[in-house]
Coordinates of C-alpha atoms and ligand atoms in Angstrom, one line a residue:
X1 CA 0.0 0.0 0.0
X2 CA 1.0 3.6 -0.9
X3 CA 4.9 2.9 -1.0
X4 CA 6.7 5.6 -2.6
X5 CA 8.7 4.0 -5.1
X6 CA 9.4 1.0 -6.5
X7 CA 13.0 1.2 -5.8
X8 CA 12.3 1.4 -2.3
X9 CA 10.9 -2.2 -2.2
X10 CA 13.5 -4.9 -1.8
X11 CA 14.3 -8.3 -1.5
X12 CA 13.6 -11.2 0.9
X13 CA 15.9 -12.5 4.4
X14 CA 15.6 -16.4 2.9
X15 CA 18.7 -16.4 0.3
X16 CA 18.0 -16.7 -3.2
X17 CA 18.9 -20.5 -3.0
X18 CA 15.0 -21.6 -2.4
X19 CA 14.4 -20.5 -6.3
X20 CA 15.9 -22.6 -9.3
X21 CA 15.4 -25.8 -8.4
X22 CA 11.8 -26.5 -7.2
X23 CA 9.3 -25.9 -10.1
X24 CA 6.1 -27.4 -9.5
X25 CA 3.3 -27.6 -12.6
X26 CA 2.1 -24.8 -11.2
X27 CA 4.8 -22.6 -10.8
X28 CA 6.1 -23.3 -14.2
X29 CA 2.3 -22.2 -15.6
X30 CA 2.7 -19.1 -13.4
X31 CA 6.1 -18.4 -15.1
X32 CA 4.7 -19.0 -18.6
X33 CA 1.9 -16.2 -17.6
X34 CA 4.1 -14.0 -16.3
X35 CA 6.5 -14.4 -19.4
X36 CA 4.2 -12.9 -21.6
X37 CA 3.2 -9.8 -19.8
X38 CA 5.2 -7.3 -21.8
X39 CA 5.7 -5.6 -18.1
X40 CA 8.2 -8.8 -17.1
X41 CA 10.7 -10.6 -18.9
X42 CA 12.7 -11.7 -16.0
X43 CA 13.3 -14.7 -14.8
X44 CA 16.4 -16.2 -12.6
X45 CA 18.6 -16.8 -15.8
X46 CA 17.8 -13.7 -17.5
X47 CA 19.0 -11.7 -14.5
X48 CA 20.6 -8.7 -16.0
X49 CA 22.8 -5.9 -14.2
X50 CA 20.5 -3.7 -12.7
X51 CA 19.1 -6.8 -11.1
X52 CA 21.9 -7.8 -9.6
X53 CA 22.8 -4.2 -8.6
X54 CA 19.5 -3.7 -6.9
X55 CA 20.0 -6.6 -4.8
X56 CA 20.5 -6.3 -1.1
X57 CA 23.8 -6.9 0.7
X58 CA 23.3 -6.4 4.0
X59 CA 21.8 -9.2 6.3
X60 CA 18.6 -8.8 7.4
X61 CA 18.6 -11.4 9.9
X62 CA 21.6 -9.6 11.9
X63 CA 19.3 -6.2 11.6
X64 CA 16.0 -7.7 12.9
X65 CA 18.6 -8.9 16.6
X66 CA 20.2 -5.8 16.6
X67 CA 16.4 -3.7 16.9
X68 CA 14.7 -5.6 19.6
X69 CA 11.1 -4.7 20.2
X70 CA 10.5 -1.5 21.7
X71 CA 7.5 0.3 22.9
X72 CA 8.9 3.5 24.4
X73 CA 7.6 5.0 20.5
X74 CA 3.6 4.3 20.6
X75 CA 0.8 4.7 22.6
X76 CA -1.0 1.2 23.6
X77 CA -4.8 2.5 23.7
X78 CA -8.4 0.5 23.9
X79 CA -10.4 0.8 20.3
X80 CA -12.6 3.0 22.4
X81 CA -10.2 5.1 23.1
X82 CA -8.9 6.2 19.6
X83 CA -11.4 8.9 19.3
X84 CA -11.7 12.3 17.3
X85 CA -11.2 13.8 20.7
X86 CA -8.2 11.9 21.4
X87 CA -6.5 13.8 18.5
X88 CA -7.9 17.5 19.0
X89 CA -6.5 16.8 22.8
X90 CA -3.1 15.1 21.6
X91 CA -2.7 15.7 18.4
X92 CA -0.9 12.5 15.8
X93 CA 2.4 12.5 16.0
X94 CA 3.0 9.4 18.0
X95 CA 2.3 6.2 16.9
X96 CA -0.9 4.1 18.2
X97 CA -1.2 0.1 18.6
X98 CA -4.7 -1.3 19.4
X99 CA -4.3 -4.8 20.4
X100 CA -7.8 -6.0 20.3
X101 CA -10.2 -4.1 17.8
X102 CA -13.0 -4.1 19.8
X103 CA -14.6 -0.3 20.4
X104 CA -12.3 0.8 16.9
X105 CA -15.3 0.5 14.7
X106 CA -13.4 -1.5 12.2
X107 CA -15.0 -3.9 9.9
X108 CA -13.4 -7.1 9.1
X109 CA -13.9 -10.4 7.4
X110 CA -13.5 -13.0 9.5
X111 CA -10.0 -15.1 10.5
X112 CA -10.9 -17.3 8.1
X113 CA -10.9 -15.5 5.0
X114 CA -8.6 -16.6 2.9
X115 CA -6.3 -15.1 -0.4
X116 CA -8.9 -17.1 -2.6
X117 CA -12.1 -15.3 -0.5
X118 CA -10.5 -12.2 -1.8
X119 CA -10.2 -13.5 -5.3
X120 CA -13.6 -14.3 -5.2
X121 CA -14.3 -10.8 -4.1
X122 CA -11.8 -8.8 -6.4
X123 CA -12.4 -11.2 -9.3
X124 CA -10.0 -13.9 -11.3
X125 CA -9.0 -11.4 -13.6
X126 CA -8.2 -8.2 -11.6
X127 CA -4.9 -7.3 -12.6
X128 CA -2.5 -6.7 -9.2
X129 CA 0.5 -5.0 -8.7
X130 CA 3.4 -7.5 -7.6
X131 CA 7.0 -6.6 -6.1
X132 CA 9.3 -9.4 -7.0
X133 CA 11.3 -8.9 -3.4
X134 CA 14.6 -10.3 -4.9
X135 CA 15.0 -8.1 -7.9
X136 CA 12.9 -5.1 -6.7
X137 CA 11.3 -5.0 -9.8
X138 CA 7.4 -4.9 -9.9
X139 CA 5.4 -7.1 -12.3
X140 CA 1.7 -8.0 -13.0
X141 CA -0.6 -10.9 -12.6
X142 CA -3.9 -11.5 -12.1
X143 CA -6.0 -12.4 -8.7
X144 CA -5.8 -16.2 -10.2
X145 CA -2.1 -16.2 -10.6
X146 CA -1.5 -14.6 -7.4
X147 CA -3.7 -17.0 -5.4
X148 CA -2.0 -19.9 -7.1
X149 CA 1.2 -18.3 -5.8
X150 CA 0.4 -17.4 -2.5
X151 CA -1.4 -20.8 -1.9
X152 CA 1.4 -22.9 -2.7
X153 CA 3.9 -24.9 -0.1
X154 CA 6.3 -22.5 1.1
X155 CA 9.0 -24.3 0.1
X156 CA 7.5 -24.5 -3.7
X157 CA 7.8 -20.6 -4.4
X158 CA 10.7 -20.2 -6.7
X159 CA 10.4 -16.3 -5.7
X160 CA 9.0 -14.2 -3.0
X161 CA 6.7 -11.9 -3.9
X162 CA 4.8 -9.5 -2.3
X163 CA 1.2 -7.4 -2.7
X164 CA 0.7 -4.1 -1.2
X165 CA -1.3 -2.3 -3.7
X166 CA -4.2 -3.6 -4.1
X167 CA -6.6 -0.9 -3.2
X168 CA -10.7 -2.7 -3.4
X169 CA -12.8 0.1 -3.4
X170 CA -16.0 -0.7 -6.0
X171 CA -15.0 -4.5 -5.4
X172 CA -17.3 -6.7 -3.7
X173 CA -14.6 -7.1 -0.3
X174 CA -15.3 -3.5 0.2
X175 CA -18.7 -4.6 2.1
X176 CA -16.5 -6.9 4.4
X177 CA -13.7 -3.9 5.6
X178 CA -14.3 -0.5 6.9
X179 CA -12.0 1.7 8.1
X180 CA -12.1 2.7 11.9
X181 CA -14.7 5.2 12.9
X182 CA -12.1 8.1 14.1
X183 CA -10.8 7.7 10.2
X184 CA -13.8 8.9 8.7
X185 CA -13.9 11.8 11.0
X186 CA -10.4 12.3 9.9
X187 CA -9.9 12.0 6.1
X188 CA -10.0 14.6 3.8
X189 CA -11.3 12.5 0.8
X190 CA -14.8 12.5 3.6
X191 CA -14.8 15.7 4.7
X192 CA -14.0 17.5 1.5
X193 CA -13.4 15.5 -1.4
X194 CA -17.5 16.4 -3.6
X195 CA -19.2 13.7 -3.1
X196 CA -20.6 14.4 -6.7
X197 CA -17.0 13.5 -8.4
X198 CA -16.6 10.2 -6.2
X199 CA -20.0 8.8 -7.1
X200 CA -18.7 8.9 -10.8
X201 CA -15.7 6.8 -10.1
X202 CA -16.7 3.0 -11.6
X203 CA -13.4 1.7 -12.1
X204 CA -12.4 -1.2 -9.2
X205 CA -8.9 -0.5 -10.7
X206 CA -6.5 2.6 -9.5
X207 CA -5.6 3.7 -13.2
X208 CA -4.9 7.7 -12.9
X209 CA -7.1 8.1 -16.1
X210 CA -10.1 6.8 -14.6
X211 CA -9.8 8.2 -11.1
X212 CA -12.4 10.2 -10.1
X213 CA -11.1 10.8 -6.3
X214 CA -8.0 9.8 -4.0
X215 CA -8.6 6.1 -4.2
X216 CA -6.3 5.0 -1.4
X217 CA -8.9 4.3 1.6
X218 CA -8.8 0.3 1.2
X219 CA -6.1 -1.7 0.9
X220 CA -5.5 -5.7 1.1
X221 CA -2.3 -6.6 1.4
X222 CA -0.9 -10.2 1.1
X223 CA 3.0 -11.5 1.5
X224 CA 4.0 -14.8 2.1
X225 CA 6.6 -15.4 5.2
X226 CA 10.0 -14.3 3.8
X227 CA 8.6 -10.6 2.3
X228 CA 10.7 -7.2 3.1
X229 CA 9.9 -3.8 2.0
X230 CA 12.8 -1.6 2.6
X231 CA 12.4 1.8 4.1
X232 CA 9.9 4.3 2.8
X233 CA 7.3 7.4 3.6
X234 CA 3.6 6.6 2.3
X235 CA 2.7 8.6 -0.2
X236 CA 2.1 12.3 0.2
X237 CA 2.7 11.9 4.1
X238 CA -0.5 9.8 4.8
X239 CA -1.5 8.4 8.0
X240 CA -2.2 4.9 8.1
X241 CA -4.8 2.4 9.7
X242 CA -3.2 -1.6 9.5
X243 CA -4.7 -4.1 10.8
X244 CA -3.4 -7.7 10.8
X245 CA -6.2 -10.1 10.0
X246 CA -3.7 -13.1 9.5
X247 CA 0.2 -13.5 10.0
X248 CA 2.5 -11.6 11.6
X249 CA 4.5 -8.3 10.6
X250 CA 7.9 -6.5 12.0
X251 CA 8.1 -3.0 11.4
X252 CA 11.5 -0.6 12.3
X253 CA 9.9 3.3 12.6
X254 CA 11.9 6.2 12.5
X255 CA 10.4 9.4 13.5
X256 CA 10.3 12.0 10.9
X257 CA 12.5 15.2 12.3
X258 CA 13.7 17.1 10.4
X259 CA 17.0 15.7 10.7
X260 CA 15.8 12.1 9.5
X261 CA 14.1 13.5 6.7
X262 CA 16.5 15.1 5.5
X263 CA 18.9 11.5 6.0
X264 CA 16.2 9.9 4.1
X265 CA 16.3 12.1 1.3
X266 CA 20.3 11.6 1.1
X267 CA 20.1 7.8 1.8
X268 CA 17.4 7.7 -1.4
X269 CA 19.3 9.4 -3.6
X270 CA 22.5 7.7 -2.8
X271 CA 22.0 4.7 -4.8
X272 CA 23.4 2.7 -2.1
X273 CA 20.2 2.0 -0.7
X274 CA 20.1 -1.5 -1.1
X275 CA 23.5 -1.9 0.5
X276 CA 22.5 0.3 3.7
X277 CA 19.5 -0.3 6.3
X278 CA 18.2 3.0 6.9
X279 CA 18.0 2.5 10.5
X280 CA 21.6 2.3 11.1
X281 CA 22.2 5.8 10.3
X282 CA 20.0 7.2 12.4
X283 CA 19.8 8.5 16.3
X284 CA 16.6 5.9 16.8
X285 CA 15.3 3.4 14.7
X286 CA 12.4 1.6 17.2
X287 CA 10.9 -1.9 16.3
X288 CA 7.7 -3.3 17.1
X289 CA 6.3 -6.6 16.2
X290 CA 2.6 -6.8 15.1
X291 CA 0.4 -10.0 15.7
X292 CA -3.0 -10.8 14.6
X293 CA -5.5 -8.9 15.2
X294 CA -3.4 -5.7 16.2
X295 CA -4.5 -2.6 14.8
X296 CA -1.4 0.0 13.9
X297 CA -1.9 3.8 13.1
X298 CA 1.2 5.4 11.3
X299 CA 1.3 9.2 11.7
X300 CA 2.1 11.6 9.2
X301 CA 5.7 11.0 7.6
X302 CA 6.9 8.8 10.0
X303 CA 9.5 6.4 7.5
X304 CA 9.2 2.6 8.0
X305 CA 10.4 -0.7 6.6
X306 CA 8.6 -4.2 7.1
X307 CA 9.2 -7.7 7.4
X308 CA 6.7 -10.4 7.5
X309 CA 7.8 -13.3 9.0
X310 CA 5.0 -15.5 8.4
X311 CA 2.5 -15.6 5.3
X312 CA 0.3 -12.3 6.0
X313 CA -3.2 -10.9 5.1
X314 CA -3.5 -7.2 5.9
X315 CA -6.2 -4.8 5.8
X316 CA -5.1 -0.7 5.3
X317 CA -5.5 2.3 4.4
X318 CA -3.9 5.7 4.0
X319 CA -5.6 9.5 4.5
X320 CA -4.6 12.9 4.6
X321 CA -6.1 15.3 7.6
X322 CA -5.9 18.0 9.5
X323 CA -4.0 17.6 12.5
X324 CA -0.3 17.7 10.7
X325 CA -0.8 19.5 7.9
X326 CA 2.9 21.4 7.9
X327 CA 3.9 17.5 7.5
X328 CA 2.1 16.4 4.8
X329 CA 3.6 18.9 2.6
X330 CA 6.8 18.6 4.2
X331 CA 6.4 14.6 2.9
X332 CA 5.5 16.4 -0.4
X333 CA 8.5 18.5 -0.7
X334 CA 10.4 15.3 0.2
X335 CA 9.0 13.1 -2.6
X336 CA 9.5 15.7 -5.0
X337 CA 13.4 16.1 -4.3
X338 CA 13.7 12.2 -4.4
X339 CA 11.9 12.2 -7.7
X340 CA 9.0 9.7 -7.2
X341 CA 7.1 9.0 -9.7
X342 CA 3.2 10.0 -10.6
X343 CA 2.3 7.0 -9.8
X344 CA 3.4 6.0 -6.7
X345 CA 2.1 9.2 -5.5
X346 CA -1.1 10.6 -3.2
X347 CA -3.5 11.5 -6.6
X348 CA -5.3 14.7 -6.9
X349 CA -2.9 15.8 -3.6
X350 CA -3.1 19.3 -4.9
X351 CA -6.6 19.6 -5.9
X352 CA -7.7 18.0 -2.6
X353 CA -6.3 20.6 -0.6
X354 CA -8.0 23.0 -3.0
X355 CA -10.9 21.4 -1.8
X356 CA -10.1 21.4 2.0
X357 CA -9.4 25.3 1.6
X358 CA -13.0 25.5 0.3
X359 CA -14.0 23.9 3.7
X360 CA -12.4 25.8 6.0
X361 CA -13.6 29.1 4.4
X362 CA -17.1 27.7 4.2
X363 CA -16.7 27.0 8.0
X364 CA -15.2 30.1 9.5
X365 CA -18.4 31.9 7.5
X366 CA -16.5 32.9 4.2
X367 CA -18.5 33.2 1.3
X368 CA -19.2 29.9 -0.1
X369 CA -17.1 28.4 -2.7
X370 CA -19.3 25.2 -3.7
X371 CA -19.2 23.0 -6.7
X372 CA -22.7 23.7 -8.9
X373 CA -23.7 19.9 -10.2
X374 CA -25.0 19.4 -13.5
X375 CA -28.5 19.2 -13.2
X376 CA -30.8 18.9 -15.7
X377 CA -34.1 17.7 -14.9
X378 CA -35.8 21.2 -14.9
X379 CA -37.1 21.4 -11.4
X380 CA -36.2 24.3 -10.7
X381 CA -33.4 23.3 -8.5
X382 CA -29.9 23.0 -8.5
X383 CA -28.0 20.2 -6.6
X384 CA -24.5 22.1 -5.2
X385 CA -22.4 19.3 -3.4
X386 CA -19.6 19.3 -1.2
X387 CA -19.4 17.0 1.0
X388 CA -19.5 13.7 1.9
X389 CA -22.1 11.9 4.4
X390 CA -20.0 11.2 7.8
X391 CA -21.5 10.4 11.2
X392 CA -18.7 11.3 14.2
X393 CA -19.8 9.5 16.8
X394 CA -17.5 11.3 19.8
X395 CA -17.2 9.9 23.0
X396 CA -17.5 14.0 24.7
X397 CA -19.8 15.1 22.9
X398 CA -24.1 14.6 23.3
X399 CA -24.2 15.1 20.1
X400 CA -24.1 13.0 16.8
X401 CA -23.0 15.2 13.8
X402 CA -23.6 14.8 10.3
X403 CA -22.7 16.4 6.8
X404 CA -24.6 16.7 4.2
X405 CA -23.9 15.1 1.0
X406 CA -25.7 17.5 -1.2
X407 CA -27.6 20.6 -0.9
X408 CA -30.8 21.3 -2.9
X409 CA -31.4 25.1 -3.6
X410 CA -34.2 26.6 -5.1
X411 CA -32.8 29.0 -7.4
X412 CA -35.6 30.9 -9.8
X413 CA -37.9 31.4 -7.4
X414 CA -39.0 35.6 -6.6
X415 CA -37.1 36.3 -3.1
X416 CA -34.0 35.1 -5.0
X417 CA -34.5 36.4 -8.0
X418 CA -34.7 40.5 -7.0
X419 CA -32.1 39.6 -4.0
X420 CA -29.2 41.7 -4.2
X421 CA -26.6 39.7 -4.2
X422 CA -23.7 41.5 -1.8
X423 CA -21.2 39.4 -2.7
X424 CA -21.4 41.1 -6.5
X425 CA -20.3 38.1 -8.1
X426 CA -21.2 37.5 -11.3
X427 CA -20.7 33.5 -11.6
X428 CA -24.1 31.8 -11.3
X429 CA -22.5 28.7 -9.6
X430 CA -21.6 31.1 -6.7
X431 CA -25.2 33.0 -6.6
X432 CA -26.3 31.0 -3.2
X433 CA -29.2 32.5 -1.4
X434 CA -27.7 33.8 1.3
X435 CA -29.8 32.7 4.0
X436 CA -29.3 29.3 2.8
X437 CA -26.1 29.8 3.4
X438 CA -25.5 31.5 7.1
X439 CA -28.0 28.6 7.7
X440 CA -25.3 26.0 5.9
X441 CA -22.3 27.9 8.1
X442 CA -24.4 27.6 11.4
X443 CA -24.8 24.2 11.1
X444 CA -20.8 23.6 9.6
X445 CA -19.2 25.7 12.3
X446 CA -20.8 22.7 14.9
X447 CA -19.6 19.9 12.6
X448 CA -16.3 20.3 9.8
X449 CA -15.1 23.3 11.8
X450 CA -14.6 21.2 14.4
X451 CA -13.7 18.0 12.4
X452 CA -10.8 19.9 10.3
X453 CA -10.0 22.9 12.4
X454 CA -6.2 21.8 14.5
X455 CA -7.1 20.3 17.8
X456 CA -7.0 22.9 20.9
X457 CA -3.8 22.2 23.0
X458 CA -3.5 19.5 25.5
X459 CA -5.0 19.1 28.3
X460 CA -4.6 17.3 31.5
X461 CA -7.3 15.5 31.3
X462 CA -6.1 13.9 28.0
X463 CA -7.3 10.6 27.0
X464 CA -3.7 9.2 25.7
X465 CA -2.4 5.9 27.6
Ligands
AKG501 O1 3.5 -4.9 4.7 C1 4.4 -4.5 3.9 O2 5.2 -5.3 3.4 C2 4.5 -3.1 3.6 C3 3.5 -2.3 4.3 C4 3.7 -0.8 4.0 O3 4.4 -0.2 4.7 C5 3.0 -0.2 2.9 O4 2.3 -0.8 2.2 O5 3.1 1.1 2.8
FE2_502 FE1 4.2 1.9 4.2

């Protein structure tokens, strides 16, 4: 999910040995696919020198004793506890495990879904993005291929490959996975992304043509025991919810001062990167191991690498909000200067924040900057829409807020008609009758302001463990 760059995935802590010599029926059909995808045309034997290059020297095994588990970097809260207040009280720059999901909100399939439930769900022929750990190079398949893979004996994979970029929004597994409650308070795409544009989007796939919003809120991510993505910022400085349905995963976590960041941005241009763990060159690299059925949140920025030491299925996803904004487009600048590509990138960053802009004005009583839908059925109406549905359930507050998804207005009746509009704009999209509008702010000031205004400062009383 949302890793920067394909360069930045790597390679595997089993030696290259396992490959070559068991080929099952299977495997050899899964070659012959592969072979002719225009995307891949290597194999073991047709290793060429930028294979080899890319390959990692250091030992894995050596860095996974030298960081023991450390919890001195995260807070350990209850599901209940990771609330909207929570963050206006605290903030997110620290890390959050939740062991037990209970009181999160979180959807999930049951333990025993499996990589074919989610074929089922994704369909046979949904094309996936796949790292080949070993060469670092990224190839495609389809869900059958990949299921064939991942279901096979361990010791039967001639490679190790991994998924993290499957994103299953407008597939059928979207029913079985939401994200936790406090992340739809949270996430920009919700709070500000028109509601209007996103019910266009029909493409299950994340092709940039087709995108009609930041498709990056659901993410299943599968790697068999063996998998290592090397260090790396999510894209656009997202936060992330993870959650380990089954397997186990190792994270290292660097906080992202200024001072790493700006380490990272050397280390990535260096071209050495696959002969240095970024850990060692920093003050602090922390470790934590994640079980089944623990719930991680990533802050904004903060850099990571993963191993998964036995076959995994994760459930994630990555959003933008307002409680570390400077960060975000710190993580912009950063992935700018290390030249990541469109397509490992947050899409529509910059017209989302357009769009959150439009919020905040809207919400501190500006005049309103909404988006006029196309409507043509003559009733005398036009449908303006900016906003999402979102219900925040808070834990301090009596009351349940929602947004509205759309806003009717009727637009050629008298009153409107001879008002005199003080905003003396001429654009008809703009031309909002004005009480409809204070009554619009009224009600936005007790919900978004509070949802995407920064949090006050802390308190004593703060809910953090
Ligand atoms: O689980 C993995 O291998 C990588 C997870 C991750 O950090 C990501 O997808 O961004
Ligand atoms: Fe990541």
């Amino acid at each position: 999910m949302a890793v920067a760059d394909g360069v930045l995935m790597k390679c595997d802590v089993r030696e290259p040995a396992v490959a070559a010599t068991t080929t099952t029926m299977q495997l050899q059909q899964l070659d012959r696919c592969l072979r002719n995808k225009p995307r891949q045309s290597y194999t073991d034997i047709m290793m060429d020198d930028d294979d080899i290059y890319g390959q990692r020297s250091f030992d894995l095994q050596s860095k996974l004793k030298k960081y023991p588990d450390d919890d001195s970097f995260y807070n350990s809260m209850k599901g209940s506890e990771v609330t909207l207040t929570y963050f206006q009280t605290n903030g997110f720059d620290t890390p959050i495990l939740v062991k037990d999901k209970a009181g999160l909100g979180l959807r999930m399939p049951s333990e025993n879904f499996t990589v074919s439930d989610v074929k089922k769900c994704v369909g046979s022929w949904r094309t996936v993005d796949v790292m080949d750990v070993r060469t670092q190079k990224d190839l495609e398949m389809s869900m059958k291929e990949w299921t064939s893979y991942y279901e096979s004996e361990p010791s039967r994979r001639d490679r190790l490959l991994n998924v993290i970029s499957l994103e299953f929004s407008h597939t059928k597994l979207e029913h079985y996975v939401d994200q936790p409650s406090v992340v739809h308070c949270m996430d920009w795409v919700d709070l500000a992304w028109p509601a209007y544009l996103r019910e266009l989007q029909t493409s299950a796939t994340n092709q940039l043509a087709t995108m009609k919003y930041p498709k990056v809120q659901k993410y299943c991510l599968m790697s068999v025991q063996g998998c290592y993505t090397d260090f790396h910022i999510d894209m656009g400085g997202t936060s992330v919810w993870y959650h380990i349905l089954k397997g186990q995963k190792i994270f290292w976590f660097i906080e992202p001062t200024e001072e790493n960041l700006k380490l990272y941005e050397n280390w990535t241009l260096s071209a050495k990167q696959s002969d240095i763990f970024f850990g060692d060159l920093v003050e602090q690299c922390y470790r934590i191991t994640l079980e089944a059925g623990n719930t991680f949140f990533i802050p904004t920025g903060w850099i990571h690498a993963v191993y998964t030491p036995k076959d995994s299925l994760v459930f994630g996803g990555n959003f933008l909000h307002s409680f570390s904004i400077e960060k975000q487009l710190r993580i912009w600048e950063v992935e700018n200067k290390t030249k990541v590509p469109i397509k490992f990138r947050y899409p529509f960053f910059t017209e989302l924040h357009w769009y959150v802009l439009e919020r905040y004005l809207h919400a501190i009583g500006c005049k309103q900057y909404r988006v006029k839908v196309d409507d043509d059925d003559n009733d005398n109406t036009d449908i303006y829409s900016y906003n999402n549905a979102v219900k925040c359930e808070d834990d301090t507050s009596t009351t349940t807020t929602t947004t509205t998804t759309t806003t009717t207005t009727t637009t050629n009746n008298n009153n409107n008609n001879n008002n005199n509009n003080n905003n003396n704009n001429d654009d008809d999209d703009y031309e909002d009758d004005e009480d409809d509008i204070k009554k619009d702010n009224r009600n936005l000031l007790k919900t978004d302001l509070k949802k995407l205004m920064p949090p006050p400062p802390p308190s004593s009383s703060s809910t953090s463990s």
